[in-house]
Short mmCIF file of C-alpha atoms and ligand atoms in Angstrom, two decimals:
data_model
loop_
_atom_site.label_atom_id
_atom_site.label_comp_id
_atom_site.label_asym_id
_atom_site.label_seq_id
_atom_site.Cartn_x
_atom_site.Cartn_y
_atom_site.Cartn_z
CA MET A 1 -1.18 33.04 -19.22
CA ARG A 2 -0.73 30.19 -21.89
CA GLU A 3 -3.60 27.65 -22.45
CA ALA A 4 -3.20 24.32 -20.64
CA SER A 5 -3.63 22.39 -24.12
CA ALA A 6 -0.86 24.76 -25.60
CA ILE A 7 1.53 23.77 -22.76
CA ARG A 8 0.78 20.28 -23.20
CA ALA A 9 1.18 20.39 -26.91
CA GLU A 10 4.63 22.02 -26.62
CA ALA A 11 5.76 19.44 -23.95
CA VAL A 12 4.80 16.73 -26.44
CA ARG A 13 6.62 18.52 -29.23
CA ARG A 14 9.87 18.89 -27.28
CA LEU A 15 9.94 15.24 -26.10
CA ALA A 16 8.85 13.60 -29.27
CA GLU A 17 11.57 15.67 -31.11
CA ARG A 18 14.27 14.53 -28.63
CA PHE A 19 13.19 10.97 -27.85
CA GLY A 20 11.14 9.98 -30.92
CA ALA A 21 7.27 9.60 -30.88
CA SER A 22 7.05 6.47 -28.96
CA ALA A 23 8.43 7.87 -25.83
CA VAL A 24 5.50 10.17 -25.51
CA LEU A 25 1.60 9.48 -25.49
CA ASP A 26 -0.89 12.05 -26.71
CA ALA A 27 -3.86 10.30 -28.41
CA PRO A 28 -7.20 10.28 -26.33
CA THR A 29 -7.20 6.44 -26.41
CA GLN A 30 -3.66 6.04 -25.62
CA ILE A 31 -3.79 8.48 -22.61
CA ALA A 32 -7.18 7.20 -21.12
CA PRO A 33 -5.49 4.59 -18.93
CA TYR A 34 -3.42 7.10 -17.44
CA ARG A 35 -6.05 9.54 -16.11
CA GLY A 36 -6.01 7.89 -12.63
CA ASP A 37 -5.46 4.99 -10.31
CA LEU A 38 -7.80 2.59 -8.53
CA MET A 39 -9.41 5.27 -6.54
CA TYR A 40 -9.82 8.46 -8.78
CA ARG A 41 -9.81 9.14 -12.45
CA GLN A 42 -9.71 12.83 -13.77
CA GLU A 43 -11.19 13.14 -17.12
CA GLU A 44 -10.62 16.85 -17.09
CA ALA A 45 -6.90 16.65 -17.08
CA GLU A 46 -4.85 18.03 -20.13
CA LEU A 47 -2.24 15.34 -20.08
CA CYS A 48 0.43 13.56 -21.96
CA VAL A 49 2.46 10.63 -20.97
CA PHE A 50 6.26 10.42 -21.09
CA ARG A 51 7.75 6.96 -21.01
CA PRO A 52 11.58 7.30 -20.29
CA SER A 53 13.52 4.04 -20.49
CA SER A 54 16.45 5.17 -18.23
CA ALA A 55 16.89 7.68 -15.29
CA GLU A 56 19.13 9.63 -17.62
CA MET A 57 16.46 9.71 -20.21
CA LEU A 58 13.87 11.02 -17.42
CA SER A 59 16.48 13.80 -16.23
CA GLU A 60 17.25 15.01 -19.58
CA GLY A 61 13.47 15.15 -20.70
CA LEU A 62 12.62 17.01 -17.43
CA ALA A 63 15.25 19.39 -18.18
CA LEU A 64 13.98 20.09 -21.49
CA LEU A 65 10.54 21.10 -19.84
CA ALA A 66 12.25 23.06 -16.96
CA ASP A 67 10.50 26.33 -18.25
CA LEU A 68 7.22 24.92 -18.94
CA PRO A 69 4.42 25.26 -16.39
CA ILE A 70 3.43 21.75 -16.47
CA LEU A 71 2.45 19.47 -13.52
CA LEU A 72 4.55 16.18 -13.02
CA VAL A 73 2.95 13.27 -12.09
CA PRO A 74 5.04 9.96 -11.33
CA ARG A 75 3.05 6.73 -12.16
CA GLY A 76 3.93 3.16 -11.62
CA GLY A 77 1.36 0.39 -11.93
CA GLY A 78 -1.75 2.90 -11.20
CA SER A 79 -2.87 0.55 -8.58
CA GLY A 80 -2.81 2.88 -5.64
CA LEU A 81 -5.82 3.45 -3.46
CA ALA A 82 -5.32 6.96 -2.50
CA GLY A 83 -5.61 8.93 -6.00
CA GLY A 84 -1.79 9.69 -5.86
CA ALA A 85 -1.22 9.09 -9.64
CA THR A 86 -4.08 11.06 -10.70
CA PRO A 87 -3.32 14.15 -12.69
CA GLY A 88 -4.92 17.68 -12.07
CA ALA A 89 -7.82 19.13 -13.30
CA GLY A 90 -7.41 22.01 -15.82
CA ALA A 91 -3.87 22.34 -15.59
CA ALA A 92 -1.49 20.78 -18.06
CA SER A 93 0.07 17.51 -16.71
CA LEU A 94 2.83 15.26 -17.58
CA VAL A 95 2.29 11.77 -16.37
CA VAL A 96 5.94 10.17 -16.27
CA SER A 97 5.26 6.42 -16.40
CA THR A 98 7.96 3.88 -15.35
CA GLU A 99 6.74 1.19 -17.54
CA ARG A 100 9.71 0.99 -19.74
CA MET A 101 12.17 1.26 -16.57
CA ARG A 102 11.96 -2.41 -16.06
CA THR A 103 15.39 -3.70 -15.58
CA LEU A 104 16.33 -5.83 -12.66
CA ARG A 105 20.10 -4.63 -12.47
CA ARG A 106 21.19 -7.44 -10.10
CA ILE A 107 20.84 -9.72 -7.21
CA ASP A 108 23.78 -10.13 -5.07
CA ARG A 109 23.41 -13.33 -3.04
CA ASP A 110 26.27 -12.72 -0.62
CA ALA A 111 25.20 -9.07 0.21
CA CYS A 112 21.56 -10.20 0.26
CA LEU A 113 20.14 -7.28 -1.81
CA MET A 114 18.63 -6.45 -5.07
CA VAL A 115 18.88 -3.31 -7.43
CA ALA A 116 16.03 -2.87 -9.64
CA GLU A 117 14.44 -0.11 -11.66
CA ALA A 118 11.38 1.62 -10.42
CA GLY A 119 9.10 -0.01 -13.04
CA VAL A 120 9.83 -3.67 -12.15
CA VAL A 121 6.45 -5.15 -10.91
CA LEU A 122 6.64 -6.20 -7.25
CA ALA A 123 5.54 -9.74 -8.12
CA GLU A 124 8.43 -10.16 -10.74
CA ALA A 125 10.92 -8.92 -8.25
CA GLN A 126 9.67 -11.36 -5.73
CA ALA A 127 9.81 -14.24 -8.18
CA ALA A 128 13.57 -13.21 -9.17
CA ALA A 129 14.60 -13.07 -5.67
CA ARG A 130 12.99 -16.55 -5.20
CA GLU A 131 14.84 -17.84 -8.13
CA ALA A 132 18.16 -16.67 -6.72
CA GLY A 133 17.49 -18.64 -3.47
CA LEU A 134 16.39 -15.61 -1.41
CA HIS A 135 13.36 -13.68 -0.18
CA LEU A 136 11.97 -10.43 -0.85
CA GLY A 137 10.01 -9.43 2.21
CA LEU A 138 8.31 -6.51 0.52
CA THR A 139 4.77 -7.51 -0.36
CA HIS A 140 1.06 -6.43 -0.46
CA GLY A 141 -2.25 -7.40 -1.91
CA GLY A 142 -1.53 -5.34 -5.05
CA ALA A 143 1.79 -6.99 -5.84
CA GLY A 144 0.75 -8.19 -9.37
CA SER A 145 0.29 -4.59 -10.72
CA ALA A 146 2.19 -2.26 -8.40
CA THR A 147 5.84 -1.44 -9.28
CA LEU A 148 8.82 -1.13 -6.81
CA GLY A 149 8.90 2.62 -7.42
CA GLY A 150 5.03 2.90 -6.56
CA SER A 151 5.47 0.50 -3.68
CA VAL A 152 8.45 2.46 -2.18
CA ALA A 153 6.62 5.86 -2.81
CA THR A 154 3.59 4.70 -1.05
CA ASN A 155 5.58 2.94 1.91
CA ALA A 156 3.45 -0.10 1.11
CA GLY A 157 3.40 -3.00 3.26
CA GLY A 158 0.70 -6.02 3.61
CA ALA A 159 0.12 -8.86 5.91
CA ASN A 160 3.89 -9.77 6.54
CA VAL A 161 4.68 -6.23 7.93
CA LEU A 162 5.03 -7.66 11.43
CA ARG A 163 8.01 -9.67 10.32
CA HIS A 164 9.44 -7.56 7.65
CA GLY A 165 8.18 -4.06 7.99
CA MET A 166 6.92 -1.76 5.29
CA ALA A 167 8.80 -0.65 2.33
CA ARG A 168 10.73 1.91 4.17
CA ASP A 169 12.20 -0.86 6.35
CA GLN A 170 13.64 -2.69 3.30
CA ILE A 171 15.39 0.05 1.33
CA LEU A 172 19.07 0.39 1.38
CA GLY A 173 19.34 2.97 -1.17
CA ILE A 174 17.41 4.99 -3.81
CA GLU A 175 18.26 6.41 -7.29
CA ALA A 176 16.06 9.67 -7.97
CA VAL A 177 15.47 12.44 -10.40
CA LEU A 178 14.44 15.87 -9.03
CA ALA A 179 11.59 17.81 -10.95
CA ASP A 180 14.22 20.04 -12.59
CA GLY A 181 16.05 16.81 -13.90
CA THR A 182 18.68 16.55 -11.41
CA LEU A 183 19.91 13.04 -11.01
CA ILE A 184 20.65 12.32 -7.29
CA ALA A 185 23.27 9.43 -6.90
CA GLY A 186 23.04 5.76 -7.70
CA ALA A 187 21.20 3.35 -5.62
CA ALA A 188 23.54 2.70 -2.74
CA GLU A 189 24.22 -0.98 -1.82
CA LEU A 190 25.29 -0.34 1.98
CA TRP A 191 23.95 -2.05 4.92
CA LYS A 192 25.62 0.39 6.88
CA ASP A 193 25.66 4.15 5.95
CA ASN A 194 25.54 6.71 8.68
CA THR A 195 26.27 9.87 6.73
CA GLY A 196 23.54 12.38 7.69
CA TYR A 197 20.02 12.54 6.27
CA SER A 198 18.67 9.60 4.52
CA LEU A 199 17.37 10.42 1.20
CA PRO A 200 15.89 6.95 0.80
CA GLN A 201 13.93 7.42 4.08
CA LEU A 202 12.51 10.73 3.10
CA LEU A 203 11.29 9.41 -0.38
CA ALA A 204 9.68 6.37 1.16
CA GLY A 205 6.12 7.36 1.58
CA SER A 206 6.51 10.66 -0.27
CA GLU A 207 3.79 9.81 -2.88
CA GLY A 208 5.60 11.34 -5.67
CA THR A 209 5.61 14.78 -4.23
CA LEU A 210 9.46 15.03 -3.83
CA ALA A 211 11.21 13.26 -6.48
CA PHE A 212 10.99 10.51 -9.11
CA VAL A 213 12.26 7.19 -7.74
CA THR A 214 14.13 5.38 -10.65
CA ALA A 215 15.83 2.63 -8.95
CA VAL A 216 15.93 1.03 -5.58
CA THR A 217 18.26 -1.22 -3.60
CA LEU A 218 16.17 -3.66 -1.49
CA LYS A 219 17.08 -6.02 1.18
CA LEU A 220 16.56 -9.63 0.63
CA ARG A 221 16.33 -12.26 3.36
CA ALA A 222 16.62 -16.06 3.72
CA PRO A 223 13.89 -17.77 1.83
CA PRO A 224 11.15 -19.48 3.92
CA LEU A 225 11.54 -23.32 3.62
CA ASP A 226 7.97 -23.97 4.84
CA ARG A 227 5.00 -21.96 6.40
CA GLN A 228 2.36 -23.14 8.94
CA ALA A 229 -0.93 -21.46 9.58
CA ALA A 230 -3.79 -21.97 12.05
CA LEU A 231 -7.19 -20.21 12.47
CA PHE A 232 -8.46 -19.53 15.85
CA GLY A 233 -11.94 -18.85 16.95
CA LEU A 234 -11.98 -16.44 20.00
CA ALA A 235 -14.04 -13.88 21.90
CA GLY A 236 -12.56 -10.70 20.86
CA PRO A 237 -9.70 -8.53 19.88
CA ALA A 238 -8.08 -8.70 23.60
CA GLN A 239 -7.97 -12.43 23.05
CA ALA A 240 -6.25 -12.08 19.80
CA LEU A 241 -3.54 -10.00 21.03
CA ALA A 242 -3.01 -12.25 23.95
CA LEU A 243 -2.65 -15.08 21.24
CA LEU A 244 -0.33 -13.01 19.17
CA ARG A 245 1.84 -12.46 22.39
CA LEU A 246 1.94 -16.16 23.08
CA ALA A 247 2.81 -17.16 19.47
CA ARG A 248 5.62 -14.59 19.50
CA ASP A 249 6.75 -16.10 22.93
CA LEU A 250 6.84 -19.59 21.46
CA LEU A 251 7.95 -19.03 17.98
CA GLY A 252 9.85 -15.73 18.10
CA ASP A 253 10.29 -13.78 15.01
CA ALA A 254 8.97 -16.84 12.91
CA VAL A 255 5.62 -15.19 13.25
CA THR A 256 4.63 -13.46 9.83
CA ALA A 257 0.94 -12.66 9.92
CA ALA A 258 -1.90 -11.93 12.43
CA GLU A 259 -5.05 -11.27 10.59
CA LEU A 260 -8.13 -10.38 12.52
CA MET A 261 -11.72 -10.79 11.14
CA SER A 262 -14.88 -10.03 12.94
CA ARG A 263 -17.81 -12.47 12.57
CA SER A 264 -19.65 -9.54 10.92
CA ALA A 265 -16.90 -9.52 8.24
CA THR A 266 -16.99 -13.25 7.70
CA ASP A 267 -20.91 -13.52 7.54
CA PHE A 268 -20.72 -10.57 5.06
CA ALA A 269 -18.28 -12.60 2.78
CA ALA A 270 -20.39 -15.76 3.10
CA GLY A 271 -23.30 -13.84 2.17
CA MET A 272 -21.74 -12.69 -0.93
CA GLY A 273 -20.63 -16.55 -1.63
CA VAL A 274 -16.95 -15.91 -1.33
CA ALA A 275 -15.83 -17.46 2.07
CA LYS A 276 -16.92 -19.92 4.44
CA VAL A 277 -15.50 -20.35 7.92
CA PRO A 278 -13.90 -23.81 8.43
CA LEU A 279 -14.85 -24.15 12.27
CA GLU A 280 -17.62 -26.17 13.69
CA SER A 281 -18.41 -23.40 16.36
CA ALA A 282 -19.57 -19.79 15.39
CA PRO A 283 -17.09 -17.76 17.15
CA GLY A 284 -17.35 -13.74 17.27
CA TRP A 285 -13.80 -13.22 16.17
CA LEU A 286 -11.25 -15.21 13.99
CA LEU A 287 -7.35 -14.82 14.26
CA LEU A 288 -5.28 -16.29 11.26
CA LEU A 289 -2.02 -16.65 12.46
CA GLU A 290 1.00 -17.67 10.16
CA ALA A 291 4.77 -18.48 10.87
CA GLU A 292 7.66 -19.31 8.55
CA ARG A 293 10.77 -21.35 8.95
CA THR A 294 13.99 -20.33 7.36
CA SER A 295 16.32 -22.72 9.05
CA ARG A 296 16.08 -26.52 8.66
CA PHE A 297 17.18 -26.79 12.33
CA PHE A 298 14.08 -25.25 13.63
CA ASP A 299 10.99 -27.50 14.07
CA LEU A 300 8.04 -25.18 13.10
CA ALA A 301 5.37 -27.77 13.35
CA ALA A 302 6.38 -28.84 16.90
CA GLY A 303 6.25 -25.11 17.72
CA PHE A 304 2.68 -24.77 16.12
CA ASP A 305 1.56 -27.80 18.06
CA ALA A 306 2.70 -26.10 21.26
CA LEU A 307 1.13 -22.98 20.39
CA LEU A 308 -2.27 -24.57 19.77
CA GLU A 309 -2.24 -26.67 23.06
CA ALA A 310 -1.09 -23.66 25.05
CA ALA A 311 -3.85 -21.59 23.22
CA PHE A 312 -6.62 -23.82 24.46
CA GLU A 313 -5.18 -24.37 27.96
CA GLU A 314 -4.97 -20.84 28.60
CA GLY A 315 -8.70 -20.25 27.33
CA LEU A 316 -7.62 -17.86 24.68
CA ALA A 317 -9.14 -19.62 21.90
CA GLY A 318 -12.65 -21.66 21.86
CA ASP A 319 -11.90 -23.49 18.65
CA GLY A 320 -9.11 -23.70 16.07
CA VAL A 321 -8.00 -25.36 12.88
CA PHE A 322 -4.15 -26.00 12.01
CA ALA A 323 -3.43 -26.31 8.30
CA GLN A 324 -2.17 -29.82 7.68
CA SER A 325 -1.08 -29.22 4.03
CA GLU A 326 -0.23 -26.38 1.79
CA ALA A 327 -3.58 -26.51 0.29
CA GLN A 328 -5.20 -26.25 3.77
CA ARG A 329 -2.93 -23.13 4.54
CA LEU A 330 -3.92 -21.65 1.22
CA GLY A 331 -7.66 -22.43 2.06
CA LEU A 332 -7.45 -20.56 5.44
CA TRP A 333 -5.89 -17.52 3.48
CA SER A 334 -8.86 -17.56 1.19
CA LEU A 335 -11.16 -16.76 4.02
CA ARG A 336 -9.11 -13.66 4.61
CA GLU A 337 -8.95 -12.60 1.00
CA GLY A 338 -12.61 -13.59 0.54
CA VAL A 339 -13.36 -10.82 3.13
CA ALA A 340 -11.78 -8.17 1.00
CA GLU A 341 -13.07 -9.69 -2.05
CA ALA A 342 -16.73 -9.48 -0.85
CA MET A 343 -16.12 -5.73 -0.07
CA ASP A 344 -15.13 -5.50 -3.80
CA LEU A 345 -17.95 -7.52 -5.18
CA TRP A 346 -20.38 -5.53 -3.16
CA ARG A 347 -22.47 -3.31 -5.45
CA GLY A 348 -23.93 -0.85 -2.75
CA PRO A 349 -22.49 2.08 -0.88
CA ILE A 350 -19.55 1.36 1.43
CA LEU A 351 -17.23 3.26 3.60
CA ARG A 352 -13.89 1.86 3.74
CA THR A 353 -11.41 3.07 6.35
CA ASP A 354 -7.54 2.39 6.84
CA CYS A 355 -6.74 3.23 10.47
CA ALA A 356 -4.14 2.00 12.69
CA VAL A 357 -3.96 2.52 16.43
CA PRO A 358 -1.06 1.36 19.12
CA LEU A 359 -1.46 -2.46 19.63
CA GLY A 360 -2.78 -2.25 22.87
CA GLN A 361 -5.61 0.14 22.00
CA VAL A 362 -7.09 -2.38 19.36
CA PRO A 363 -9.81 -3.63 21.74
CA ARG A 364 -10.81 -0.13 22.57
CA PHE A 365 -10.94 1.10 18.92
CA VAL A 366 -13.22 -1.74 17.83
CA ALA A 367 -15.41 -1.26 20.83
CA GLY A 368 -15.79 2.49 20.20
CA VAL A 369 -16.42 2.08 16.46
CA ASP A 370 -19.07 -0.76 17.06
CA ALA A 371 -20.89 1.39 19.47
CA HIS A 372 -20.66 4.41 17.09
CA VAL A 373 -22.17 2.53 14.29
CA ALA A 374 -24.74 0.68 16.38
CA ALA A 375 -25.92 3.97 17.58
CA LEU A 376 -26.45 5.29 14.08
CA GLY A 377 -29.23 2.43 13.71
CA GLY A 378 -30.59 1.68 10.18
CA GLY A 379 -29.10 -1.81 10.28
CA LEU A 380 -25.70 -0.57 9.22
CA ARG A 381 -23.21 -3.33 9.19
CA ALA A 382 -19.41 -2.81 10.42
CA ALA A 383 -17.00 -5.31 9.29
CA PHE A 384 -13.56 -5.42 11.09
CA PHE A 385 -10.78 -7.03 9.31
CA GLY A 386 -6.77 -6.61 9.03
CA HIS A 387 -3.49 -6.79 10.44
CA ILE A 388 -3.78 -6.79 14.20
CA GLY A 389 -0.04 -7.26 14.45
CA ASP A 390 0.51 -3.76 13.07
CA GLY A 391 -2.80 -2.30 15.05
CA ASN A 392 -4.08 -1.64 11.50
CA ILE A 393 -7.77 -2.72 11.42
CA HIS A 394 -9.99 -1.86 8.52
CA VAL A 395 -13.52 -1.01 9.36
CA ASN A 396 -15.84 -1.15 6.42
CA VAL A 397 -19.30 -0.07 6.99
CA MET A 398 -22.21 -1.32 4.70
CA PRO A 399 -26.09 -0.56 4.77
CA PRO A 400 -28.14 -3.87 4.90
CA ALA A 401 -28.96 -4.09 1.36
CA PRO A 402 -27.03 -2.81 -2.05
CA GLY A 403 -29.98 -0.59 -2.98
CA ASP A 404 -29.89 1.01 0.51
CA ALA A 405 -28.31 4.35 1.27
CA LEU A 406 -25.35 4.93 3.53
CA PRO A 407 -26.38 8.41 4.91
CA GLY A 408 -23.72 10.80 6.32
CA LYS A 409 -20.76 8.65 4.85
CA ALA A 410 -18.14 11.49 5.45
CA ALA A 411 -19.29 12.20 8.86
CA LEU A 412 -18.97 8.30 9.76
CA SER A 413 -15.55 8.24 8.25
CA GLU A 414 -14.38 11.27 10.27
CA ALA A 415 -15.95 9.73 13.53
CA ILE A 416 -13.97 6.41 12.87
CA GLU A 417 -10.84 8.35 12.28
CA SER A 418 -11.56 10.47 15.33
CA ILE A 419 -11.85 7.40 17.56
CA ALA A 420 -8.41 6.14 16.11
CA LEU A 421 -6.76 9.64 16.60
CA SER A 422 -8.19 9.76 20.30
CA LEU A 423 -6.33 6.46 21.02
CA GLY A 424 -2.88 7.75 19.46
CA GLY A 425 -3.59 6.08 16.19
CA THR A 426 -3.31 7.14 12.46
CA VAL A 427 -5.93 7.88 9.61
CA SER A 428 -3.87 6.13 6.97
CA ALA A 429 -2.08 3.03 8.04
CA GLU A 430 -1.08 1.67 4.67
CA HIS A 431 -2.72 3.17 1.47
CA GLY A 432 -1.21 6.71 1.98
CA ILE A 433 -2.71 10.36 2.04
CA GLY A 434 -2.83 11.01 -2.09
CA LEU A 435 -6.04 12.98 -2.88
CA HIS A 436 -8.20 10.87 -0.55
CA LYS A 437 -6.97 11.69 2.99
CA ARG A 438 -5.90 15.17 2.77
CA ALA A 439 -8.42 16.60 5.13
CA ALA A 440 -8.00 13.70 7.48
CA LEU A 441 -4.27 14.43 7.61
CA ARG A 442 -4.86 17.93 8.51
CA ARG A 443 -7.17 16.79 11.27
CA MET A 444 -4.42 14.48 12.38
CA LYS A 445 -1.01 16.36 12.48
CA PRO A 446 -0.28 19.32 14.36
CA ALA A 447 0.15 22.58 12.36
CA ALA A 448 4.06 22.78 13.05
CA GLU A 449 4.60 19.21 11.72
CA LEU A 450 2.60 20.15 8.54
CA ALA A 451 4.29 23.32 7.97
CA LEU A 452 7.83 21.26 8.15
CA MET A 453 6.48 18.70 5.83
CA GLY A 454 5.86 21.60 3.54
CA ARG A 455 9.26 23.08 4.00
CA ILE A 456 10.87 19.70 3.20
CA LYS A 457 8.54 19.55 -0.19
CA SER A 458 9.88 23.09 -1.15
CA ALA A 459 13.48 22.20 -0.57
CA PHE A 460 12.96 19.32 -3.20
CA ASP A 461 10.66 20.84 -5.48
CA PRO A 462 10.74 24.55 -5.03
CA ALA A 463 8.37 25.31 -7.93
CA ASN A 464 5.66 22.85 -6.64
CA ARG A 465 5.42 21.07 -9.92
CA LEU A 466 5.43 17.37 -8.50
CA ASN A 467 2.14 16.07 -7.67
CA PRO A 468 1.24 19.43 -6.05
CA GLY A 469 -2.22 18.14 -5.13
CA ASN A 470 -0.98 15.06 -3.22
CA ILE A 471 -0.68 15.17 0.71
CA PHE A 472 -0.75 18.77 0.75
CA GLY A 473 -3.45 19.81 -1.65
CA SER A 474 -5.87 21.58 0.58
CA CYS A 475 -3.24 22.75 2.73
CA GLY A 476 -2.71 25.58 0.20
CA ASP A 477 -2.17 25.20 -3.66
CA ASP A 478 -4.87 22.36 -4.37
CA ALA A 479 -3.64 22.33 -8.08
CA LYS A 480 -5.01 18.80 -8.74
CA GLY A 481 -8.50 19.02 -7.17
CA ALA A 482 -10.03 16.09 -5.85
CA PRO A 483 -12.86 14.48 -8.10
CA GLU A 484 -15.27 11.89 -6.67
CA PRO A 485 -14.13 8.38 -6.26
CA HIS A 486 -15.02 6.51 -9.50
CA LYS A 487 -17.59 3.74 -9.28
CA ASP A 488 -15.13 0.91 -9.51
CA ALA A 489 -12.54 2.26 -7.35
CA PHE A 490 -11.57 -0.88 -5.56
CA ARG A 491 -12.20 -3.44 -8.29
CA CYS A 492 -9.20 -5.04 -9.34
CA SER A 493 -7.83 -8.50 -9.92
CA ARG A 494 -5.71 -10.12 -7.14
CA PRO A 495 -2.26 -11.49 -7.78
C1 FAD B 1 -5.80 -5.49 -4.32
C2 FAD B 1 -4.86 -4.34 -3.74
C3 FAD B 1 -4.39 -4.53 -2.33
C4 FAD B 1 -3.64 -3.59 -1.71
N1 FAD B 1 -3.09 -4.10 -0.45
C5 FAD B 1 -2.35 -3.23 0.23
C6 FAD B 1 -1.74 -3.41 1.36
O1 FAD B 1 -2.07 -4.54 2.11
N2 FAD B 1 -0.85 -2.76 1.95
C7 FAD B 1 -0.39 -1.48 1.38
O2 FAD B 1 0.33 -0.94 2.01
N3 FAD B 1 -0.85 -1.36 0.16
C8 FAD B 1 -1.85 -1.98 -0.47
N4 FAD B 1 -2.16 -1.70 -1.59
C9 FAD B 1 -2.03 -0.32 -2.27
C10 FAD B 1 -0.61 -0.37 -2.70
O3 FAD B 1 0.37 0.27 -1.72
C11 FAD B 1 -0.51 0.36 -4.00
O4 FAD B 1 -1.22 -0.37 -4.88
C12 FAD B 1 1.03 0.22 -4.69
O5 FAD B 1 1.97 0.52 -3.72
C13 FAD B 1 1.13 1.40 -5.81
O6 FAD B 1 2.18 0.96 -6.67
P1 FAD B 1 1.86 1.43 -8.17
O7 FAD B 1 3.18 1.04 -8.80
O8 FAD B 1 0.72 0.97 -8.75
O9 FAD B 1 1.85 2.86 -7.94
P2 FAD B 1 0.79 3.98 -8.56
O10 FAD B 1 -0.66 3.80 -8.20
O11 FAD B 1 1.14 4.26 -10.04
O12 FAD B 1 1.12 5.41 -7.67
C14 FAD B 1 1.11 5.34 -6.18
C15 FAD B 1 1.80 6.61 -5.89
O13 FAD B 1 3.16 6.66 -6.02
C16 FAD B 1 3.79 7.63 -6.63
N5 FAD B 1 4.68 6.96 -7.59
C17 FAD B 1 4.47 5.80 -8.23
N6 FAD B 1 5.57 5.47 -8.95
C18 FAD B 1 6.64 6.51 -8.51
C19 FAD B 1 7.89 6.61 -8.61
N7 FAD B 1 8.86 5.69 -9.59
N8 FAD B 1 8.63 7.79 -8.09
C20 FAD B 1 7.92 8.55 -7.45
N9 FAD B 1 6.68 8.38 -7.11
C21 FAD B 1 6.10 7.42 -7.68
C22 FAD B 1 2.56 8.15 -7.54
O14 FAD B 1 2.60 9.59 -8.01
C23 FAD B 1 1.31 7.96 -6.66
O15 FAD B 1 1.26 9.07 -5.69
C24 FAD B 1 -3.26 -2.62 -2.28
C25 FAD B 1 -3.57 -2.24 -3.64
C26 FAD B 1 -4.34 -3.35 -4.43
C27 FAD B 1 -4.86 -2.69 -5.84
#
């Protein structure tokens, strides 16, 4: 068996010889940023970095290495929250970075689509769509550093999922390269294509385990002409769901976001000095509702007035504030963002979760988790916040002070996930599986479904070279291992 370091050196030699030294990074200082994502770093990995500038170059480079036992790790912006772009320990790894594949090939205004290479940063793609008079619905909190390839590979989706869906819902075509270098099609531009299995749909959410995404065709929409937002104080998640239903009745698909926050979450953020609730009362829960107008013939402001009136008349909200200007709208969002930011700033132990349940089960999920955490005692704080329109409520649990311990963190995480699963929910609504949620995935999925997923993986990547620890890791060949989350796992700058 050849040493991992010898295999890595051979890969560097072959790639540099064919494509020049700048296509491969090998020096310790150069490769340091590629040792992980925001969740995990792997200091033990024997890695080098390949930076192709086109799908063809990637295809040729992988074919050159086909006989080498080297793991292949697709990497975009490294902003993932599941350890997906983290190379394996011990084994030789080739991190394939899309940083030089940043061409936005075209925007078609009539067909309402964009074709772009995988390394284009999501925020850049959004800006380009805006300049072309259209709107890219794909967005999430990491848009300033995440790439299109990474966002599609993790099937990302943020606060506007209830209007635009997740990445999977926004893809028309994908160009991809298999682990052996086979280039699969161009990124199709068809809005209708009913020709058997859908490669784009399989690759969305595959977390770099099936193929390298090299380019995507994304749907574009009519741009929002303006947005309106209101913050409601209410008694609990059941009232929030009723208010969301009312908003949809009155405003239809114009509703873009419904963000729920518990008082415990906003109090925590206020305590960290990053948020202030702009209401006179102190409600137990807050709902931030936002809607947008894409037609100049639709009176969104009148619709929002009607919503506020009906919400109070029907007793769904006890208090509320309607943003009168763009600055006030952003101010309401800064409360929601402040909650997430406070968790990032907290220097003590913290448990983060990413469950979702069917919408109607949100009240039961929240009550179940609340009761479980309260029963543990020790002054633990459970902060609930997230996208109630998708049933995706993050529960973060912290001890009273940063210096206090958070005992039984793994068991608590499992207990919260079990509550979600008992209600028909999921252990990972948006961040994916990566290295982080592999055990939880095995608890969630029936063996037959896991086995089928494994067979799909084998069909794409029979030699199991692409991100072999991701998703499937501890189901069999745990080639990547799972290091401990690094200390600053969630510290990052927001776009
Ligand atoms: C502040 C912040 C807020 C966030 N909020 C949300 C949110 O609200 N909703 C949400 O869904 N997500 C959210 N995320 C996570 C987000 O999904 C990821 O950050 C993003 O999708 C990863 O993109 P990336 O280019 O950085 O990929 P990376 O981190 O580089 O990689 C992520 C995974 O995709 C694979 N991959 C990357 N590029 C390719 C490619 N070209 N082909 C094949 N596989 C590839 C990698 O192997 C890895 O498994 C947030 C992240 C941050 C930092």
